[in-house]
Coordinates of C-alpha atoms in Angstrom, one line a residue:
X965 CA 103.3 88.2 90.9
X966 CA 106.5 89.1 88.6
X967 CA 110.1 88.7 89.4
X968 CA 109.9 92.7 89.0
X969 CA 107.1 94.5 89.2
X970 CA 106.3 96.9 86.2
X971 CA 104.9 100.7 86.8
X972 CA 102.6 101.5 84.3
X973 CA 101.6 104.6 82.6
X974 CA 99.5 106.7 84.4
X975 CA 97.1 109.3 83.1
X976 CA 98.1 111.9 80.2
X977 CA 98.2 114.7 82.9
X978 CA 100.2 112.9 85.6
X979 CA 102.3 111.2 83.3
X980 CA 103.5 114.9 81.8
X981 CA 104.0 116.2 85.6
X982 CA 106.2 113.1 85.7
X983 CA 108.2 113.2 83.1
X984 CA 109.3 116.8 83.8
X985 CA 110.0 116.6 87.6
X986 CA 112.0 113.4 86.0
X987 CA 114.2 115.7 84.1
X988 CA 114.1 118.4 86.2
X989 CA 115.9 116.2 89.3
X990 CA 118.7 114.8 87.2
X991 CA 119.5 118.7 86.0
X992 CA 118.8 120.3 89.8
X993 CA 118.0 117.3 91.6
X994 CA 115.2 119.1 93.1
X995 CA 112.3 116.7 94.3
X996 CA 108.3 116.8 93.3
X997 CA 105.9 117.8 95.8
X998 CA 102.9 115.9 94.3
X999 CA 99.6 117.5 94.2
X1000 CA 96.4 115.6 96.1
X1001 CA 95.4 115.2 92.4
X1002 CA 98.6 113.7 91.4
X1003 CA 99.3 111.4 94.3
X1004 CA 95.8 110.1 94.2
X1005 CA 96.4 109.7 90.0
X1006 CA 99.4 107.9 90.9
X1007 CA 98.1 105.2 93.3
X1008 CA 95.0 104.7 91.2
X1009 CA 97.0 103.8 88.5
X1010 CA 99.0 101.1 90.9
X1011 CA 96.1 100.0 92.1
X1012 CA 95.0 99.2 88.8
X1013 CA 98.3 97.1 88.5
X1014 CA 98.5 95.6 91.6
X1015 CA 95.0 93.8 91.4
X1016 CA 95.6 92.4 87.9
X1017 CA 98.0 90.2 90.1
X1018 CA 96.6 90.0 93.4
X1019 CA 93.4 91.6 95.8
X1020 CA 96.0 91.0 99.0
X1021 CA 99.8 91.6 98.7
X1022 CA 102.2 91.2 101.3
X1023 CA 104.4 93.7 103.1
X1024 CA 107.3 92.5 101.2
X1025 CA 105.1 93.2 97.8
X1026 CA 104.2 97.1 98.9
X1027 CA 108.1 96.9 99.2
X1028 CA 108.4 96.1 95.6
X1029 CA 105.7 98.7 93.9
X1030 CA 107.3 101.6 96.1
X1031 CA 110.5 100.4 95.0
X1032 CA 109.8 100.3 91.6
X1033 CA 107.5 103.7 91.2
X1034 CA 111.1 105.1 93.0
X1035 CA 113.1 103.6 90.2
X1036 CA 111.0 104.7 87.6
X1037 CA 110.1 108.4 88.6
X1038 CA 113.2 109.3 91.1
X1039 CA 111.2 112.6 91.4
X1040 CA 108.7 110.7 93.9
X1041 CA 110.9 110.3 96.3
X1042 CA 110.5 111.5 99.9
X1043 CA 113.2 113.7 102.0
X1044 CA 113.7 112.6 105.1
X1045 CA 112.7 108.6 104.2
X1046 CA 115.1 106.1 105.2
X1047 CA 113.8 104.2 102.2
X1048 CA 112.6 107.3 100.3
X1049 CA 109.7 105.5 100.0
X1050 CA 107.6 105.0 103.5
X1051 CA 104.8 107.4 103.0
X1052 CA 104.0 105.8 99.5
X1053 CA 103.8 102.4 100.8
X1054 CA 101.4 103.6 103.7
X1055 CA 98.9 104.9 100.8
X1056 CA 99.3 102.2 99.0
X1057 CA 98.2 100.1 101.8
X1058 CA 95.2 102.0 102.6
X1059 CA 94.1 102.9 99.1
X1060 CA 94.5 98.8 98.1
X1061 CA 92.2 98.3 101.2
X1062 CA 89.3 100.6 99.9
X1063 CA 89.5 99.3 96.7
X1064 CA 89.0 95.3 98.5
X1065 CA 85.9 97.0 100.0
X1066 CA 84.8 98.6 96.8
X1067 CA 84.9 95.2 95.4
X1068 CA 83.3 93.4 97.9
X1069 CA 80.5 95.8 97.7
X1070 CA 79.8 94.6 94.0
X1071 CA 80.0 91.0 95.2
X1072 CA 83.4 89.7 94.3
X1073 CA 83.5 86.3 95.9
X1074 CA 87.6 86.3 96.7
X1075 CA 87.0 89.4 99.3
X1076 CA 83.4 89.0 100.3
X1077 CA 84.7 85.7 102.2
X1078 CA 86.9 87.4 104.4
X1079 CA 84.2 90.0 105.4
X1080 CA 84.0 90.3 109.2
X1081 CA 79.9 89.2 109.5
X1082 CA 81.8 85.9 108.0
X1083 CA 84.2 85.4 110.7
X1084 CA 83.4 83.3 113.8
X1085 CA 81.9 84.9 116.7
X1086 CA 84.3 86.4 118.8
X1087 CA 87.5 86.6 116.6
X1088 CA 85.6 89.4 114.6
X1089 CA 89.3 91.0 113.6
X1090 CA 90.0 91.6 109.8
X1091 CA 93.2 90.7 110.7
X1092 CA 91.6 87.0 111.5
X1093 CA 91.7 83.8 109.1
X1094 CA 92.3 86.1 106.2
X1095 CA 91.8 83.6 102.9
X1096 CA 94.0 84.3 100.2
X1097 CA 95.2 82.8 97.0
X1098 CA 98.8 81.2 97.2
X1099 CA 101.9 81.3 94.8
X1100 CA 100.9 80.2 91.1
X1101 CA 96.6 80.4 92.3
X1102 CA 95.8 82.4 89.5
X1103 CA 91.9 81.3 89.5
X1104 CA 91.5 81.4 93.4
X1105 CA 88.1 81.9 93.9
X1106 CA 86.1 82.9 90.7
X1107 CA 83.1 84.1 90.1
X1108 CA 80.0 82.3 88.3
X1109 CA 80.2 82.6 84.4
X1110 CA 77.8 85.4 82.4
X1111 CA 74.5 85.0 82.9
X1112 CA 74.6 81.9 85.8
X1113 CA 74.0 82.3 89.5
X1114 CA 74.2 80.1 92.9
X1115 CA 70.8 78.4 91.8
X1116 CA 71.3 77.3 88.0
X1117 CA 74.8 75.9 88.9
X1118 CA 73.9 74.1 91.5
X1119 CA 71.0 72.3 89.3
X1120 CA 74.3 71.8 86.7
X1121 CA 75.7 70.1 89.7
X1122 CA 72.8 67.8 90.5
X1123 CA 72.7 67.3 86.6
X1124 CA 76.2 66.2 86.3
X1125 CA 76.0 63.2 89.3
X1126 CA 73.9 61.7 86.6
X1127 CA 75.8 62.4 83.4
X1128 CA 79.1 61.3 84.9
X1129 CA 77.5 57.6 85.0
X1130 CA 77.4 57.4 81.7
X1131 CA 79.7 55.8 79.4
X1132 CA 81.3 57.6 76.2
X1133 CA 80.0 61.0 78.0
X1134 CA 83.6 62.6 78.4
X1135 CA 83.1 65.6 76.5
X1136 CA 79.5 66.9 78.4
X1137 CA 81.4 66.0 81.3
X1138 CA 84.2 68.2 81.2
X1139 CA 81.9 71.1 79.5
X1140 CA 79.7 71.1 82.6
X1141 CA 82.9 70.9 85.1
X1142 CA 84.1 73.9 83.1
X1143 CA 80.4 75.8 84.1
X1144 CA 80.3 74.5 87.4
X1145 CA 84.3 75.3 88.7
X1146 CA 83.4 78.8 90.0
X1147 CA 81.0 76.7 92.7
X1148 CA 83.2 73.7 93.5
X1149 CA 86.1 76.7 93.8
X1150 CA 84.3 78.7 96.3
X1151 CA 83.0 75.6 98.3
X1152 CA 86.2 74.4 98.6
X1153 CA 87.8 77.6 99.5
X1154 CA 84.9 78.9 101.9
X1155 CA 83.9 75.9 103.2
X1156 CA 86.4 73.5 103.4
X1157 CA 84.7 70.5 103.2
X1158 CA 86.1 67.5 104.6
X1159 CA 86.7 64.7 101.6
X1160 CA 84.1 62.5 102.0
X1161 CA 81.4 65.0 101.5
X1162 CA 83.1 66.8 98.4
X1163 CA 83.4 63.5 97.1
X1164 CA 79.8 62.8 97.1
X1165 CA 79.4 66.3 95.6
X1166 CA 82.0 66.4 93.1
X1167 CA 82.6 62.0 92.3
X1168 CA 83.6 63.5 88.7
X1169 CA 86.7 65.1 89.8
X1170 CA 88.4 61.4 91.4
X1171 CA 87.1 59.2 88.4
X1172 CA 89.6 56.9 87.4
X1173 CA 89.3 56.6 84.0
X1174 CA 89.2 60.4 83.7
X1175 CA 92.4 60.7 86.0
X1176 CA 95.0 61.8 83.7
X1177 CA 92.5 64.6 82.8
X1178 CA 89.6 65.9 85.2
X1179 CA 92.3 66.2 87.7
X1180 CA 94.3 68.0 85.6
X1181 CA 92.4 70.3 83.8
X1182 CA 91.2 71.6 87.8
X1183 CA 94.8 72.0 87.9
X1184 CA 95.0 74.0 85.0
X1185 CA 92.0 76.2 86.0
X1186 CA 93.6 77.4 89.3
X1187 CA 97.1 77.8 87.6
X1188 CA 97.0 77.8 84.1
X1189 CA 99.6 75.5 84.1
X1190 CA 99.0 71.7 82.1
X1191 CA 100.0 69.3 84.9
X1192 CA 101.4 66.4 84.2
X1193 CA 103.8 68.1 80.9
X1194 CA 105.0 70.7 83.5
X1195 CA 105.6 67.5 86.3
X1196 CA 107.1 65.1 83.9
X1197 CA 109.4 67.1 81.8
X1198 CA 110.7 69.5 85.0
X1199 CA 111.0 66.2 86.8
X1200 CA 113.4 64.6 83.8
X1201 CA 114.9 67.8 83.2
X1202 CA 116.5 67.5 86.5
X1203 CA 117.1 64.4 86.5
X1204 CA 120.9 64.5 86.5
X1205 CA 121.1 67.1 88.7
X1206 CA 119.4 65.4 91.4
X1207 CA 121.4 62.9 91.4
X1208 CA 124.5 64.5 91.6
X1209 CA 123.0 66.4 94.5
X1210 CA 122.4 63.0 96.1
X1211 CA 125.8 61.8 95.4
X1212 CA 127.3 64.0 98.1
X1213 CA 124.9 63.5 100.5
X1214 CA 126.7 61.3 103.4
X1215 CA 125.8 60.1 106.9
X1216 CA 122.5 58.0 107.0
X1217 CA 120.2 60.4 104.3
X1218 CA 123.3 59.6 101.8
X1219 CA 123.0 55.6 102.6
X1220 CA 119.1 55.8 102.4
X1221 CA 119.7 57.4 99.1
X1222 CA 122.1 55.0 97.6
X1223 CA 119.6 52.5 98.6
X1224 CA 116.8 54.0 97.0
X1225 CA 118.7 54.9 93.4
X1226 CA 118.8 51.7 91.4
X1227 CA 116.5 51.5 88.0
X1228 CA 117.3 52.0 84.7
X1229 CA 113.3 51.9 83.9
X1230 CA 112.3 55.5 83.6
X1231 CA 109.0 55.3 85.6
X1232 CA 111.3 53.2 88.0
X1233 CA 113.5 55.6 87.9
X1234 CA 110.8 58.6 87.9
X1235 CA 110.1 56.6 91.3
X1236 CA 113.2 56.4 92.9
X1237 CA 114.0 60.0 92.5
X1238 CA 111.0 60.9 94.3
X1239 CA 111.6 58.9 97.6
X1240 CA 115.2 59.9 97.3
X1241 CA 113.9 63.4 97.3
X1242 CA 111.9 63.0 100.4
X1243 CA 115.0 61.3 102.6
X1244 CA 117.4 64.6 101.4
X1245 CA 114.2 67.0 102.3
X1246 CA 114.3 64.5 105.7
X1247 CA 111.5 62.9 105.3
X1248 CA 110.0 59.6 105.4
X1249 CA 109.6 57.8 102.1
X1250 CA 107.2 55.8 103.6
X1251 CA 105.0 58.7 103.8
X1252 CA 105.0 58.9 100.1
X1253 CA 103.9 55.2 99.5
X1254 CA 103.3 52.6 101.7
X1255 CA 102.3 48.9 100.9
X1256 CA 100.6 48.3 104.1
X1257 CA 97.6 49.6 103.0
X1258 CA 95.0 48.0 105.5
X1259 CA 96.2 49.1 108.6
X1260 CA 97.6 52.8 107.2
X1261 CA 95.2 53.9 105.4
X1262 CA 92.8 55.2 107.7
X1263 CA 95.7 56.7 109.8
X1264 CA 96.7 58.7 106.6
X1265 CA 96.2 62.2 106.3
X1266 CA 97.6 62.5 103.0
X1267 CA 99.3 59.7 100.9
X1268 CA 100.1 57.1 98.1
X1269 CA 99.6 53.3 98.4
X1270 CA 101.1 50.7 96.5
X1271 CA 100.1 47.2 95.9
X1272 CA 102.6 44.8 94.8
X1273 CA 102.1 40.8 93.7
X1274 CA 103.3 38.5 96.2
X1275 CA 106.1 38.2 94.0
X1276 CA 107.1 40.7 92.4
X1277 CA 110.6 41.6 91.5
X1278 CA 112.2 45.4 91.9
X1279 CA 110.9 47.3 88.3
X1280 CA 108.1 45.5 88.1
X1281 CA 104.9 46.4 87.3
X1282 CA 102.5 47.3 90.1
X1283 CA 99.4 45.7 91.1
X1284 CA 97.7 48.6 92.2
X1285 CA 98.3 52.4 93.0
X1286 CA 95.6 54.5 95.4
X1287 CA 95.7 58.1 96.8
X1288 CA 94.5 58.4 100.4
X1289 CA 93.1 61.7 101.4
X1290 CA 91.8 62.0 105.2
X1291 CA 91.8 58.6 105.6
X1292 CA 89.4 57.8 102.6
X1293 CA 90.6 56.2 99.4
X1294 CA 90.0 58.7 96.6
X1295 CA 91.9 57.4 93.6
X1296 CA 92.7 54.4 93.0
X1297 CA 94.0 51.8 89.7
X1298 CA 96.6 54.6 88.5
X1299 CA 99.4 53.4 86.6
X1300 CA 102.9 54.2 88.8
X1301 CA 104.0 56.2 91.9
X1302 CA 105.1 59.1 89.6
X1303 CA 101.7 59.5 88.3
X1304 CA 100.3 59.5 91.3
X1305 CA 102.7 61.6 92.8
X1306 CA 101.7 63.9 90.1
X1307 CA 97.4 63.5 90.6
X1308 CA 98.4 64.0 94.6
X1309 CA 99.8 67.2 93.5
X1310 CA 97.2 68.5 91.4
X1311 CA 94.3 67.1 94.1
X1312 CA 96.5 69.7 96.4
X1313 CA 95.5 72.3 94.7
X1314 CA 91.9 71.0 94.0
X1315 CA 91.3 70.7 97.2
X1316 CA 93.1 73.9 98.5
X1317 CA 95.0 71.0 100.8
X1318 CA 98.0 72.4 103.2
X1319 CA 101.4 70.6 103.7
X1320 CA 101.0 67.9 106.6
X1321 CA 102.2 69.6 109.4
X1322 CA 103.7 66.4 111.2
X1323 CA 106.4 66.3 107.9
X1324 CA 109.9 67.6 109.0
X1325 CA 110.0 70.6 106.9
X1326 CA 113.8 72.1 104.9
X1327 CA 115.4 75.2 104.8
X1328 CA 113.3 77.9 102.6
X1329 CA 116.9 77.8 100.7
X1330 CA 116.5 74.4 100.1
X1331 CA 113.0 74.0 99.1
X1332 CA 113.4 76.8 96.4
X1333 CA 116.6 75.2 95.2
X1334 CA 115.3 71.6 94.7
X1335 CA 111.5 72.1 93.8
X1336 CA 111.2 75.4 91.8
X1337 CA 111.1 73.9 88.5
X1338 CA 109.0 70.7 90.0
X1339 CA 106.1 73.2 91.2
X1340 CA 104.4 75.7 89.2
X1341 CA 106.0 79.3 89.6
X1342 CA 107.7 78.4 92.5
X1343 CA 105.2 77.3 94.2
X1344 CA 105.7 77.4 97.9
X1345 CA 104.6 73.6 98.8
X1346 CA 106.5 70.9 98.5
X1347 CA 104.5 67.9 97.3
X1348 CA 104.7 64.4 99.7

């Protein structure tokens, strides 16, 4: 969704209505009376913009079109309106609508799921358990690629728990998790399958030694954004400001902090940044890694485990790092906490995962502050 949305042209006809009640209201500053023809011109060509963005758009976003369509033709706007704009924004609602169940009557898989017949019995409201794509979900719920339907990729699925047992098989691999994303988007999105079983379905997405990039490259399919270059380089980028952010934080968070911040090592320091981030959002760095992995994990909705030797000295390197989903081990022999803070993030979005709702949450003001540049477009969840 832009920062400001953009009216486009409409059609020859409308737009030459347009542009003359423009000039006429800055000469008279008489209003246009719009025609049925012209109004329904008008919203068509919205429409049309709208859904290159989004199917479902929030009150605040019918806000923003109205808005806009009043700032670029001023002739539009209503008498009598406290915003000048209430009747458009009540068309736009309704026309949007019809055009959701134009689609779903085609088959478009990102509306047909929220049709009522697929709603559980008694909470039949299309008001109910509306799914929607979040903020930076660009590839929410796809359809199957030209020429493929429910049956053929499904027997690509079958096919690919055999070809992911085979060594130096990378590139078939990620060619058929390419064909096959449209179905493991839609099962995850419809179905919600609980990790075990989309494990067993999907055991190419958690391989280890295809970490850095099966798990990414789902990430980059939902947002378009590369992962771990996005993480990484946001994450040093604010390095210094971070910590100067922490350096006026007093009281027990500020003493927590100061704990936490001592590496010069830049995955050490990657790693200390991170839990120093979750004590000034008020959380519990312990829910980012833990090292008491046999009695946690299983208690562990969502989480990072780290293995150290018996030994080992602050900045050394780790014996083992695992992500925990559900209580089941999913990942496990990655290289540091950052990257695994990193793989947690993108398995988020894999797995259409929502924030842990026991996890003491900040101020909107200070979740956008701290973590726009550390999630894609802003993304509205914080990461563990």
């Amino acid at each position: 969704w832009p920062v400001v949305f953009s009216i486009p042209r409409f059609s020859y006809d409308a737009q030459l209505q347009l542009d003359r009640a423009n000039i006429a209201v800055k000469e008279t500053g008489a209003l246009l009376n719009p025609s049925s023809a012209l109004k329904s011109a008008i919203l068509d060509g919205l429409t049309e913009a709208i859904v290159q963005h989004k199917v479902y758009l929030s009150d605040g976003g019918f806000d923003e079109v109205a808005e806009a369509l009043l700032t670029t033709h001023p002739c539009l706007k209503e008498p009598g309106s406290t915003t000048g704009y209430g009747g458009w924004k009540t068309s736009l609602k309704y026309k949007l609508a019809n055009y959701r169940t134009k689609r779903r009557r085609i088959g478009c898989p990102e509306v047909t799921m929220n049709f009522l017949k697929h709603k559980p019995d008694g909470k039949c409201s299309p008001a109910y358990g509306v799914k929607r794509p979040k903020k930076a979900e660009v590839n929410y719920c796809p359809t199957y690629p030209v020429g493929e339907t429910a049956e053929t990729v499904e027997q690509m699925r079958v096919a690919l728990l055999s070809e992911v047992k085979k060594r130096n098989n990378e590139q078939k691999v990620a060619q058929m998790m390419e064909m096959t994303f449209a179905l493991r988007r839609q099962e995850v999105v419809q179905e919600a399958p609980m990790i075990p079983e989309f494990k067993t379905r999907w055991p190419a997405v958690f391989l280890v030694r295809e970490a850095s990039t099966r798990v990414s490259e789902e990430f980059k399919r939902i947002t378009t954004v590369p992962l771990l270059p996005k993480f990484f380089s946001a994450l040093d980028n604010h390095l210094a400001n971070l910590m100067k952010a922490f350096s006026k934080k007093g009281g027990e968070q500020g003493r927590k902090i100061r704990t936490i911040i001592a590496a010069d090592n830049i995955q050490v320091k990657r790693e200390c940044i991170l839990k120093a981030l979750c004590v000034y959002l008020n959380e519990d760095p312990e829910k980012l890694d833990t090292e008491d992995f046999q009695m946690s994990s299983a208690e562990t909705v969502i989480g990072i485990f780290v293995i150290l030797h018996e030994v080992a000295e602050p900045g050394d390197n780790v014996e083992n790092v695992s992500i925990v989903l559900e209580g089941i081990e999913v990942m496990n022999e990655l290289d540091n906490v950052p990257f695994a803070v990193a793989m947690l993030l993108g398995l988020v979005y894999a797995m259409n995962l929502n924030y842990p709702q026991e996890l003491m949450l900040p101020s909107p003001a200070v979740c956008r502050l701290l973590l726009h540049h550390l999630c894609p477009r802003g993304h509205h969840r914080p990461f563990p």
